[in-house]
mmCIF file of C-alpha atoms in Angstrom:
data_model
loop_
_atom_site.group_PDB
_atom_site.id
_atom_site.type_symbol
_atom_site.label_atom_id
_atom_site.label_comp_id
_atom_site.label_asym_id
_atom_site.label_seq_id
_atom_site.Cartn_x
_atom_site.Cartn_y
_atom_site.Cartn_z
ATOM 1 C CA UNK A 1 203.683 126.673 101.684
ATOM 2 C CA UNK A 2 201.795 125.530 104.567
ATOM 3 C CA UNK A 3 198.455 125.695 105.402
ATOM 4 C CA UNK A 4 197.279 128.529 108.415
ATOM 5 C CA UNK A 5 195.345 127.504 110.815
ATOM 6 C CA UNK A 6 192.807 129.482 108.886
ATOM 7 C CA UNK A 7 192.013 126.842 106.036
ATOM 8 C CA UNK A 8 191.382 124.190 107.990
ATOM 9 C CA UNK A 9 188.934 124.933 110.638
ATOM 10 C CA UNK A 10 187.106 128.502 109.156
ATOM 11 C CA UNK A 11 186.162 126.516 105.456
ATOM 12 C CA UNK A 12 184.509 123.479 107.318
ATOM 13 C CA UNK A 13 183.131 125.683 109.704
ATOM 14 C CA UNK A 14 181.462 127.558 106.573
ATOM 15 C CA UNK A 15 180.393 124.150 105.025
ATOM 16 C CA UNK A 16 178.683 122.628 108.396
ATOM 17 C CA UNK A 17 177.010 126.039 108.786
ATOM 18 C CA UNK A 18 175.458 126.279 105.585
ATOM 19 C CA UNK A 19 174.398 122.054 105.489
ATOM 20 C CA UNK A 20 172.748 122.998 108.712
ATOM 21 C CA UNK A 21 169.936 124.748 106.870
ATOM 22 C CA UNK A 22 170.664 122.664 103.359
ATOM 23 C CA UNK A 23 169.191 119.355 103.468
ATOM 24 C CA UNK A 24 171.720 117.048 101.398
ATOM 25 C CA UNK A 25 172.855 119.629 99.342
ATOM 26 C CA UNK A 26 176.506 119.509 100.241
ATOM 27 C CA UNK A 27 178.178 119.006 96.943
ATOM 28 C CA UNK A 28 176.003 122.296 95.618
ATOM 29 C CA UNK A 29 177.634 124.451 98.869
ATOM 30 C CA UNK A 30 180.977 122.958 98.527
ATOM 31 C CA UNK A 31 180.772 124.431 94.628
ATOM 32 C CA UNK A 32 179.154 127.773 95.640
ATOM 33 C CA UNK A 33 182.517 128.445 97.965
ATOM 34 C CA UNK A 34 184.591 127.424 95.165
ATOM 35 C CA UNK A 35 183.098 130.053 93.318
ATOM 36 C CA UNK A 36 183.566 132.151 96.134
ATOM 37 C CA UNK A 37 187.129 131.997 97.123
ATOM 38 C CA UNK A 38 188.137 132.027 92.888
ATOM 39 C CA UNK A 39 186.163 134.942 92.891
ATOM 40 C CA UNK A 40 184.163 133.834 90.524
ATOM 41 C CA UNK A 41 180.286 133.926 89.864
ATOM 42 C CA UNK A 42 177.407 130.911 89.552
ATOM 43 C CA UNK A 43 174.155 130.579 87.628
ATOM 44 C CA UNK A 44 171.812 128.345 89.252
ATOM 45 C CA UNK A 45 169.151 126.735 87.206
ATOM 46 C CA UNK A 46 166.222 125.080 88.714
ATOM 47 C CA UNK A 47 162.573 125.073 89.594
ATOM 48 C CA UNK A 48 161.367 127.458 92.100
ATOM 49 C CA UNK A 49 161.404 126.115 95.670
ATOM 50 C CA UNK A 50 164.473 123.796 95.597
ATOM 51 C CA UNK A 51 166.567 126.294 98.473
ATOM 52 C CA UNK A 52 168.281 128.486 96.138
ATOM 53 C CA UNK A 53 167.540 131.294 97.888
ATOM 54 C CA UNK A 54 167.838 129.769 101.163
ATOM 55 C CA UNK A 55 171.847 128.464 100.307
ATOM 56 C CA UNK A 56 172.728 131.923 99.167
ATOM 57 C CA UNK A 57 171.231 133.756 102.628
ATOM 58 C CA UNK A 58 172.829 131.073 104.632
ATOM 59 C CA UNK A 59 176.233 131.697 103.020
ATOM 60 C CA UNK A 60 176.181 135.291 103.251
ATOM 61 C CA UNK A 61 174.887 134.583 107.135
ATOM 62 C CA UNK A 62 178.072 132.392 107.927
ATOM 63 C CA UNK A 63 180.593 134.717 106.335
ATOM 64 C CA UNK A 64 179.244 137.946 107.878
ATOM 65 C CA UNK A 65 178.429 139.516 104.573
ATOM 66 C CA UNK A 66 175.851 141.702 103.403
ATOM 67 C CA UNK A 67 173.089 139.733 101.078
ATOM 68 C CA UNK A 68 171.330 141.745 99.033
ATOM 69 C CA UNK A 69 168.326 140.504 96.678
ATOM 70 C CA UNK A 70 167.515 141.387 93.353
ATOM 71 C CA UNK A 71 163.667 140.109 92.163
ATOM 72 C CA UNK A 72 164.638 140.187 87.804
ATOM 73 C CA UNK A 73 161.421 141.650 86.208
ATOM 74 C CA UNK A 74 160.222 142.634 82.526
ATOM 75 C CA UNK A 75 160.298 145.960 83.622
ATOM 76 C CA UNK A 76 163.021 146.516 85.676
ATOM 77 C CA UNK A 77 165.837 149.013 84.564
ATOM 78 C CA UNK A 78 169.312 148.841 84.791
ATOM 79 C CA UNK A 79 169.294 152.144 87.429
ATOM 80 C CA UNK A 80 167.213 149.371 90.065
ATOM 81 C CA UNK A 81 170.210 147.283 90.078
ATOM 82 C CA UNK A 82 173.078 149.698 90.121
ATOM 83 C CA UNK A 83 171.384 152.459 92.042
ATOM 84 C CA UNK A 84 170.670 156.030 91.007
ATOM 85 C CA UNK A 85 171.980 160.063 91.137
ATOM 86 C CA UNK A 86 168.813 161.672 93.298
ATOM 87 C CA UNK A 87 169.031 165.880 93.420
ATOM 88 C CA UNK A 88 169.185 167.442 97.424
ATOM 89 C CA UNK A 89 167.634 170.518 97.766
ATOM 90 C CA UNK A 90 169.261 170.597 100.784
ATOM 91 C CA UNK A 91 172.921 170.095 99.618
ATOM 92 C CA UNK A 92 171.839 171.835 96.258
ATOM 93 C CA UNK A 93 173.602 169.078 94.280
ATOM 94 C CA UNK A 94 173.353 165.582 93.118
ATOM 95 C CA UNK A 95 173.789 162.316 95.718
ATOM 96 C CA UNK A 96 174.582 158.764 94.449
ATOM 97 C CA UNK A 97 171.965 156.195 96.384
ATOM 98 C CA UNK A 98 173.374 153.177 95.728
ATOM 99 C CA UNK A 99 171.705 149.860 94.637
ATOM 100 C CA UNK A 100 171.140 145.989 95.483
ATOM 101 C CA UNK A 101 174.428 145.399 93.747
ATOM 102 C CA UNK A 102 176.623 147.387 96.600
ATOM 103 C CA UNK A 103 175.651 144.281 98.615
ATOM 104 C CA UNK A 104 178.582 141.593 99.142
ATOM 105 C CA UNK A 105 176.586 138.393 98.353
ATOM 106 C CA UNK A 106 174.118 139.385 95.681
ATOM 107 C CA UNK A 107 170.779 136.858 94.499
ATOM 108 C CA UNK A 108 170.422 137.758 91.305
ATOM 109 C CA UNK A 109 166.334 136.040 90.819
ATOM 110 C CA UNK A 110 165.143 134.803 87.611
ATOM 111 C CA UNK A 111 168.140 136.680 85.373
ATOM 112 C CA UNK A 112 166.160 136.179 82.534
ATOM 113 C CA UNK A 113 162.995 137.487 82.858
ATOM 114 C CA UNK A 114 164.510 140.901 82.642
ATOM 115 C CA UNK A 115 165.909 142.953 79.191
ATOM 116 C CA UNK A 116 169.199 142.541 77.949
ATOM 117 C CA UNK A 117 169.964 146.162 78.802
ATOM 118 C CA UNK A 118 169.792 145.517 82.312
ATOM 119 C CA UNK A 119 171.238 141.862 82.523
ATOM 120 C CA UNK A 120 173.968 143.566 81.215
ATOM 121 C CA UNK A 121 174.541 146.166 83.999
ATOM 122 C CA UNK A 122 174.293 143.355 86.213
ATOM 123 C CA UNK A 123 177.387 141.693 84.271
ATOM 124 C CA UNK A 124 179.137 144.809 83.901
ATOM 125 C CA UNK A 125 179.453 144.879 88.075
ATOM 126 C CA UNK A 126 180.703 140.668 87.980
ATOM 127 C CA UNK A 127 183.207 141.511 85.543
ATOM 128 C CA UNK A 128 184.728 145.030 85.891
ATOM 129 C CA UNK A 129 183.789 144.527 90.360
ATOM 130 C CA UNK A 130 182.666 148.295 89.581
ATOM 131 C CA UNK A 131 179.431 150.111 87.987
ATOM 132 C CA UNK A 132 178.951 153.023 85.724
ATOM 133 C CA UNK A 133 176.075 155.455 87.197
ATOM 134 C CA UNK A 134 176.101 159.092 85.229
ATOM 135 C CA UNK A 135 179.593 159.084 83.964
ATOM 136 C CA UNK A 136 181.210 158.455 87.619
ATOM 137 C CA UNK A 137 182.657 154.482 88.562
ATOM 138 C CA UNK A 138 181.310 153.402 91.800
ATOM 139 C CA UNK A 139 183.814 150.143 92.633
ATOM 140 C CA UNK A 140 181.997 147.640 94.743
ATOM 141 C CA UNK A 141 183.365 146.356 98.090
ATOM 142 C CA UNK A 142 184.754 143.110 98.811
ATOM 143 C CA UNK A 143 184.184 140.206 98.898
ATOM 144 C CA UNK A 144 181.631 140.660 95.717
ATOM 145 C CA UNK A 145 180.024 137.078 94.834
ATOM 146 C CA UNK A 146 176.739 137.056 92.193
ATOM 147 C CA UNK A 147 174.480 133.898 92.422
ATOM 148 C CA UNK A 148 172.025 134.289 89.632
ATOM 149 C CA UNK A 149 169.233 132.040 89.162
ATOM 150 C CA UNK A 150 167.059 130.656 86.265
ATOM 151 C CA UNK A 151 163.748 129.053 85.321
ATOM 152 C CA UNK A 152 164.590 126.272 82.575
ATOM 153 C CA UNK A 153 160.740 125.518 82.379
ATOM 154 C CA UNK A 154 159.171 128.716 81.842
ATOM 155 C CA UNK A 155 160.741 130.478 78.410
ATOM 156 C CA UNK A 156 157.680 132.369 77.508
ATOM 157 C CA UNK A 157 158.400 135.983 78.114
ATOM 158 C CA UNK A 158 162.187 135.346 78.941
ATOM 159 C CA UNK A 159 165.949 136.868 77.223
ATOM 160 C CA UNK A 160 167.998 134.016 77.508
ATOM 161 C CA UNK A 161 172.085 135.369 78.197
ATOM 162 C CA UNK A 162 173.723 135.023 75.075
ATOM 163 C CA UNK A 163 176.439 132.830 75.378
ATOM 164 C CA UNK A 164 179.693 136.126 75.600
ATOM 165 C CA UNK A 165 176.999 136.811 79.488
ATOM 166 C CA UNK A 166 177.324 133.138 79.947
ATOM 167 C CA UNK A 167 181.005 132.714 79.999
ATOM 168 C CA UNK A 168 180.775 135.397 82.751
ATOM 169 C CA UNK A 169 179.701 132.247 85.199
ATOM 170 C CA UNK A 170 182.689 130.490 86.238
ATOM 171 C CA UNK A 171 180.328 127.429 87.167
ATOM 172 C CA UNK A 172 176.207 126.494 86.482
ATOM 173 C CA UNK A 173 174.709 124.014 88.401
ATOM 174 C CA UNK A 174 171.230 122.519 89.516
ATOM 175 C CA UNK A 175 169.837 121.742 92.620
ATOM 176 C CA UNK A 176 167.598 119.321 92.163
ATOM 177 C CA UNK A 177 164.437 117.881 93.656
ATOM 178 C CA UNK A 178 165.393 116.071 97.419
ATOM 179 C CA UNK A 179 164.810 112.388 98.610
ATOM 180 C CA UNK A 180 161.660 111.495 100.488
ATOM 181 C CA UNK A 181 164.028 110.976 103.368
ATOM 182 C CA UNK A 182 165.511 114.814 103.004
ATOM 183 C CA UNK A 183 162.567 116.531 102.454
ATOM 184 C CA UNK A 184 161.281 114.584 105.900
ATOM 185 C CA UNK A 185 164.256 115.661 107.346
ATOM 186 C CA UNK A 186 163.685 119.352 105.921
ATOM 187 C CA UNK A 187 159.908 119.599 107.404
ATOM 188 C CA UNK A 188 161.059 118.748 110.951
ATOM 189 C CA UNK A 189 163.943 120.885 110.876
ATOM 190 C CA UNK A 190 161.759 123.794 109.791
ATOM 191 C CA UNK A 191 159.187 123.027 111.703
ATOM 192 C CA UNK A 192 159.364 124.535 114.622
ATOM 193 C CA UNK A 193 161.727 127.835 113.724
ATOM 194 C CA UNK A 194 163.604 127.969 110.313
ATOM 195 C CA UNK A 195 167.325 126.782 110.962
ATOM 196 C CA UNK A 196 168.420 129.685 109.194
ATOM 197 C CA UNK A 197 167.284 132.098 112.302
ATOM 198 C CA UNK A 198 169.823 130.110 114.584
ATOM 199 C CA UNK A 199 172.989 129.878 112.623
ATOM 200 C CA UNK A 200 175.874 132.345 113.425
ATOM 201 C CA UNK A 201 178.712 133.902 111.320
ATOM 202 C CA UNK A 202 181.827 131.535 111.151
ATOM 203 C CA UNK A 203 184.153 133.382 109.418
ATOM 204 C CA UNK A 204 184.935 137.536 108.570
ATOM 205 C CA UNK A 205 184.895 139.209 105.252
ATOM 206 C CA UNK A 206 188.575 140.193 106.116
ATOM 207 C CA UNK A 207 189.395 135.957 106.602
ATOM 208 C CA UNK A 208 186.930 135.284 103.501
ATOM 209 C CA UNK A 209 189.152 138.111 101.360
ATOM 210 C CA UNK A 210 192.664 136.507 103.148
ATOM 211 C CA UNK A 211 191.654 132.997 101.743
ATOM 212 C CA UNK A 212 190.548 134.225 98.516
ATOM 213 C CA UNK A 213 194.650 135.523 97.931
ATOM 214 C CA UNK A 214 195.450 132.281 99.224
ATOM 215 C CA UNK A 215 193.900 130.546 96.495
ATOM 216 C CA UNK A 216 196.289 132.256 94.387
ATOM 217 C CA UNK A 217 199.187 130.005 95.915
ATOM 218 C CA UNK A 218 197.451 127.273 95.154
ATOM 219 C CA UNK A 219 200.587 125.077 93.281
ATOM 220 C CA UNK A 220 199.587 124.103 89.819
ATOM 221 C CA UNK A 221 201.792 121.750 88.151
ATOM 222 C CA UNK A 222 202.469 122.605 83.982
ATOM 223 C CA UNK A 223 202.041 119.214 83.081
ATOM 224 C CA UNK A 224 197.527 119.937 84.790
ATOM 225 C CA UNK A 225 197.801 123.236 82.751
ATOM 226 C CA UNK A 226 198.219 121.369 79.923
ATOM 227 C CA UNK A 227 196.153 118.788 80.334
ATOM 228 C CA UNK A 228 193.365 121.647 81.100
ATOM 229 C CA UNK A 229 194.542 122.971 77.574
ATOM 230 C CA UNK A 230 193.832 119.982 75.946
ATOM 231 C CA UNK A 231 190.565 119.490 77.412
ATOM 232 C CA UNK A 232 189.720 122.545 76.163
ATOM 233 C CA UNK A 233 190.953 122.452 72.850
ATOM 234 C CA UNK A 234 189.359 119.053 72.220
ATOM 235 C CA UNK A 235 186.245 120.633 72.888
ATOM 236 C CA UNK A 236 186.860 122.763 70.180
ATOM 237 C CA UNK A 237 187.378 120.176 67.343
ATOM 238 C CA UNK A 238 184.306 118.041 68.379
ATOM 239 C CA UNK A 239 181.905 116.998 65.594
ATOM 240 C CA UNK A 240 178.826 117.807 67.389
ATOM 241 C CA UNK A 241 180.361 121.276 68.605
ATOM 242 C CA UNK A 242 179.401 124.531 67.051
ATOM 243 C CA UNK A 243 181.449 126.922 69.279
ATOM 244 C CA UNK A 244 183.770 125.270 71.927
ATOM 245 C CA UNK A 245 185.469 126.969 75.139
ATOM 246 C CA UNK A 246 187.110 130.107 75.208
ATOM 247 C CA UNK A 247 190.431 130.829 76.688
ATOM 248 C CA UNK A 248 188.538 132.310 79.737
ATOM 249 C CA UNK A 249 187.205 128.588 80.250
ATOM 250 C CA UNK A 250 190.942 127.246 80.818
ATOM 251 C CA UNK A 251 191.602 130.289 83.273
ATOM 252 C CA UNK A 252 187.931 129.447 85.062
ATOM 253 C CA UNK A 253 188.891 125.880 84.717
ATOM 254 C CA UNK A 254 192.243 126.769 86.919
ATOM 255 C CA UNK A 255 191.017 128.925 89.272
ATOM 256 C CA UNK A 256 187.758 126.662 90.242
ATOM 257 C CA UNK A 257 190.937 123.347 90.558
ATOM 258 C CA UNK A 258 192.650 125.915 92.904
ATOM 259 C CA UNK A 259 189.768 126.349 95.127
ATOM 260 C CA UNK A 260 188.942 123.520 94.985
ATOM 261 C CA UNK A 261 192.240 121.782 96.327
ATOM 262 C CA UNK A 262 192.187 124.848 99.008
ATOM 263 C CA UNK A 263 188.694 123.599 100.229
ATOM 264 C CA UNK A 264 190.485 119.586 100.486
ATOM 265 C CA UNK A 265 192.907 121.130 102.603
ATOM 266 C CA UNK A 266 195.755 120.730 99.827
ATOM 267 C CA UNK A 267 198.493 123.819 98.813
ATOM 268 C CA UNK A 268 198.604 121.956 95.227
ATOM 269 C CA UNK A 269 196.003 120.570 92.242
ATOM 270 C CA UNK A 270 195.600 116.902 91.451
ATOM 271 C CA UNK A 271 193.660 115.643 88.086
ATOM 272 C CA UNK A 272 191.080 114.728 90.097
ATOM 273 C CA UNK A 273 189.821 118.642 90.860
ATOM 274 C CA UNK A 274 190.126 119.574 87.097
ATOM 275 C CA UNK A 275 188.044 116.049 86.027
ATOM 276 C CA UNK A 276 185.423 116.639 88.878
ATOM 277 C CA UNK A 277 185.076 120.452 88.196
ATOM 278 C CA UNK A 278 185.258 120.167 84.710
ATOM 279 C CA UNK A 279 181.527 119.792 83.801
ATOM 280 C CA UNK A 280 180.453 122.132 86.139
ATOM 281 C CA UNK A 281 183.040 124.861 84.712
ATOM 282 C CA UNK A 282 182.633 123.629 80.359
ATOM 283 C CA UNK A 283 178.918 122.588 80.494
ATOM 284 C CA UNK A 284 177.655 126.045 79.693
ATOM 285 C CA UNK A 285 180.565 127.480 77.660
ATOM 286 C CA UNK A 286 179.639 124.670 74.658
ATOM 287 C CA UNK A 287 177.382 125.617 72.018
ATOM 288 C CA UNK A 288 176.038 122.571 70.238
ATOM 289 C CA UNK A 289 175.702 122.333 66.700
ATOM 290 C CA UNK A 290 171.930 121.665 65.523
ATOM 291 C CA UNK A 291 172.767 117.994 64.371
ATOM 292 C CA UNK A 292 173.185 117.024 67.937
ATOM 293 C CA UNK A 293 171.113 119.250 69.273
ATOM 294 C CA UNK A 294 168.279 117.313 67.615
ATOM 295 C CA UNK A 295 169.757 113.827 68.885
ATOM 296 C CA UNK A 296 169.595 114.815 72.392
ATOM 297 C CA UNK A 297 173.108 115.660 72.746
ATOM 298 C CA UNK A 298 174.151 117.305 76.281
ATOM 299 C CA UNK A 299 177.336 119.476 76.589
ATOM 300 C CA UNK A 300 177.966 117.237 79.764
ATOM 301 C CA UNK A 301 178.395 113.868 77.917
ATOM 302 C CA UNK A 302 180.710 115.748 75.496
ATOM 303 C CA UNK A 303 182.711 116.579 78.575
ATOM 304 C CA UNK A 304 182.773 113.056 80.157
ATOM 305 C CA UNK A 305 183.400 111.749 76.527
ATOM 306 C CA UNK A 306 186.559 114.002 76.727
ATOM 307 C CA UNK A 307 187.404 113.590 80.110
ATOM 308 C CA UNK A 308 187.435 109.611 79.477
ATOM 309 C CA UNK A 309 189.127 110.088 76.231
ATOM 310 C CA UNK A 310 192.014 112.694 77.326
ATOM 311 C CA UNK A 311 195.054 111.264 79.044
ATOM 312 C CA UNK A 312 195.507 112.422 82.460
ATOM 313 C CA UNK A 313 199.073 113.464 83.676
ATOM 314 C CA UNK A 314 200.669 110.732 85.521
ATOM 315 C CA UNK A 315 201.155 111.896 89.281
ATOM 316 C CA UNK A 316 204.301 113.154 90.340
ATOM 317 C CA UNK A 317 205.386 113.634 94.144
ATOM 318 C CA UNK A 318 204.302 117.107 95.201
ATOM 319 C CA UNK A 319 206.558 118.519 97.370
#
């Protein structure tokens, strides 16, 4: 297969476009278009005021997209996120007024501060791509990407997802605090006029949708699949494990390589993509038992314990 013209110059474009207004954050953009083109969702989870919003606007902004925002509250129902049936007098009968969710790029704030019953409609629309409003399926228009975000220092008042929600996320990641040499480098860029006003679209929805099938080609050769497997299944046996990754982690696990090796400019996966991706695409799919919980045990040193421990296919000439 070989590479359109397409690849090459439209993903870098989208990755200098979106570093322009992200300070030293360009391992966290080059994930959140993984996501993207596998057509799968991220959780964020950080402090307020690290850019998370600011990385999701500036992607939707470079890929022409319509960002919507969704602020999670205590009180906010699942009808606020999916929209609502509202009588006309006029018309004498029912019209649907959609909701934040009929966006394309959706900011999903603070996911748990709000009830289960509407996280839940919320992760109905990432996995079905559709939503249930009075008996009638609305299906959402493409490209459909969630970024949801969370608080890990405030759990007072909070639903944390139960782990079946959390497997809905093909990657989490953090942001992090900057350097004292980015965050000078962030107040002079911002302080005149936020970079974010002056940056253009780069790319269509109909190229974002055309490279998202492409990813599809992506070659995958058995002898990675299995090596995926075995990650996974190792994960499975571990002492300290209570509940290891599903099947849906090897497919995530795939997909995310695919993207990955798209975004490098490559029509075929390497062991590299699957070792770099794989804490990004395990660390929230492990449930640790209380044991190692209570040692300080993090699902990510279980995955570099497995990735150094695992054998890695021995390269072969791609063709």
């Amino acid at each position: 297969m070989q590479h359109s013209y397409l690849n090459n110059s439209k993903i870098r474009d989208v990755l200098e476009n979106v570093n322009k207004v992200m300070v030293g954050k360009q391992e966290e953009t080059t994930l959140s278009l993984v996501a993207l083109l596998a057509q799968g969702h991220v959780l964020l989870e950080d402090v307020p005021g690290v850019g998370k919003t600011m990385l999701v606007r500036s992607l939707a902004k470079s890929l022409n997209c319509e960002f919507k925002r969704i602020q999670f509250t205590p009180d906010l129902l699942p009808s606020d996120v999916t929209g609502v049936s509202i009588y006309n007098p006029k018309e004498l009968e029912f019209e649907f007024r959609g909701g934040p969710i009929l966006g394309n790029i959706v900011l999903a704030d603070e996911i748990n501060r709000t009830s289960p019953k509407t996280q839940s409609s919320l992760l109905e629309a990432m996995e079905e791509t559709s939503v249930t409003v009075d008996g009638n399926t609305i299906n959402l228009q493409q490209p459909f990407f969630v970024m949801a975000t969370q608080n890990p220092i405030e759990y007072e008042g909070t639903y944390p997802l139960p782990e079946a929600q959390l497997d809905r996320f093909l990657l989490k990641m953090k942001m992090g605090y900057p350097t004292k040499e980015q965050e000078l480098e962030m107040l002079q860029k911002t302080s005149d006029q936020h970079p974010i006003e002056q940056i253009q679209a780069v790319m269509t929805k109909d190229e974002l949708i055309a490279l998202q099938n492409e990813v599809k080609t992506v070659f995958i050769e058995s002898s990675i699949q299995q090596y995926i497997i075995q990650l996974i299944s190792e994960t499975r046996t571990h002492p300290s494990v209570y509940l290891g990754v599903s099947p849906r982690g090897s497919i995530a696990l795939m997909k995310a390589a695919k993207a990955y090796a798209l975004i490098d400019e490559r029509d075929y996966v390497i062991p590299d993509d699957v070792k770099y991706l794989a804490p990004f695409v395990l660390g929230h799919r492990i449930l640790l038992n209380s044991e190692a919980k209570f040692e300080g045990v993090t699902p990510e040193q279980i995955i570099s314990e497995l990735l150094a421990r695992v054998s890695v296919p021995v390269r072969k000439e791609f063709q």
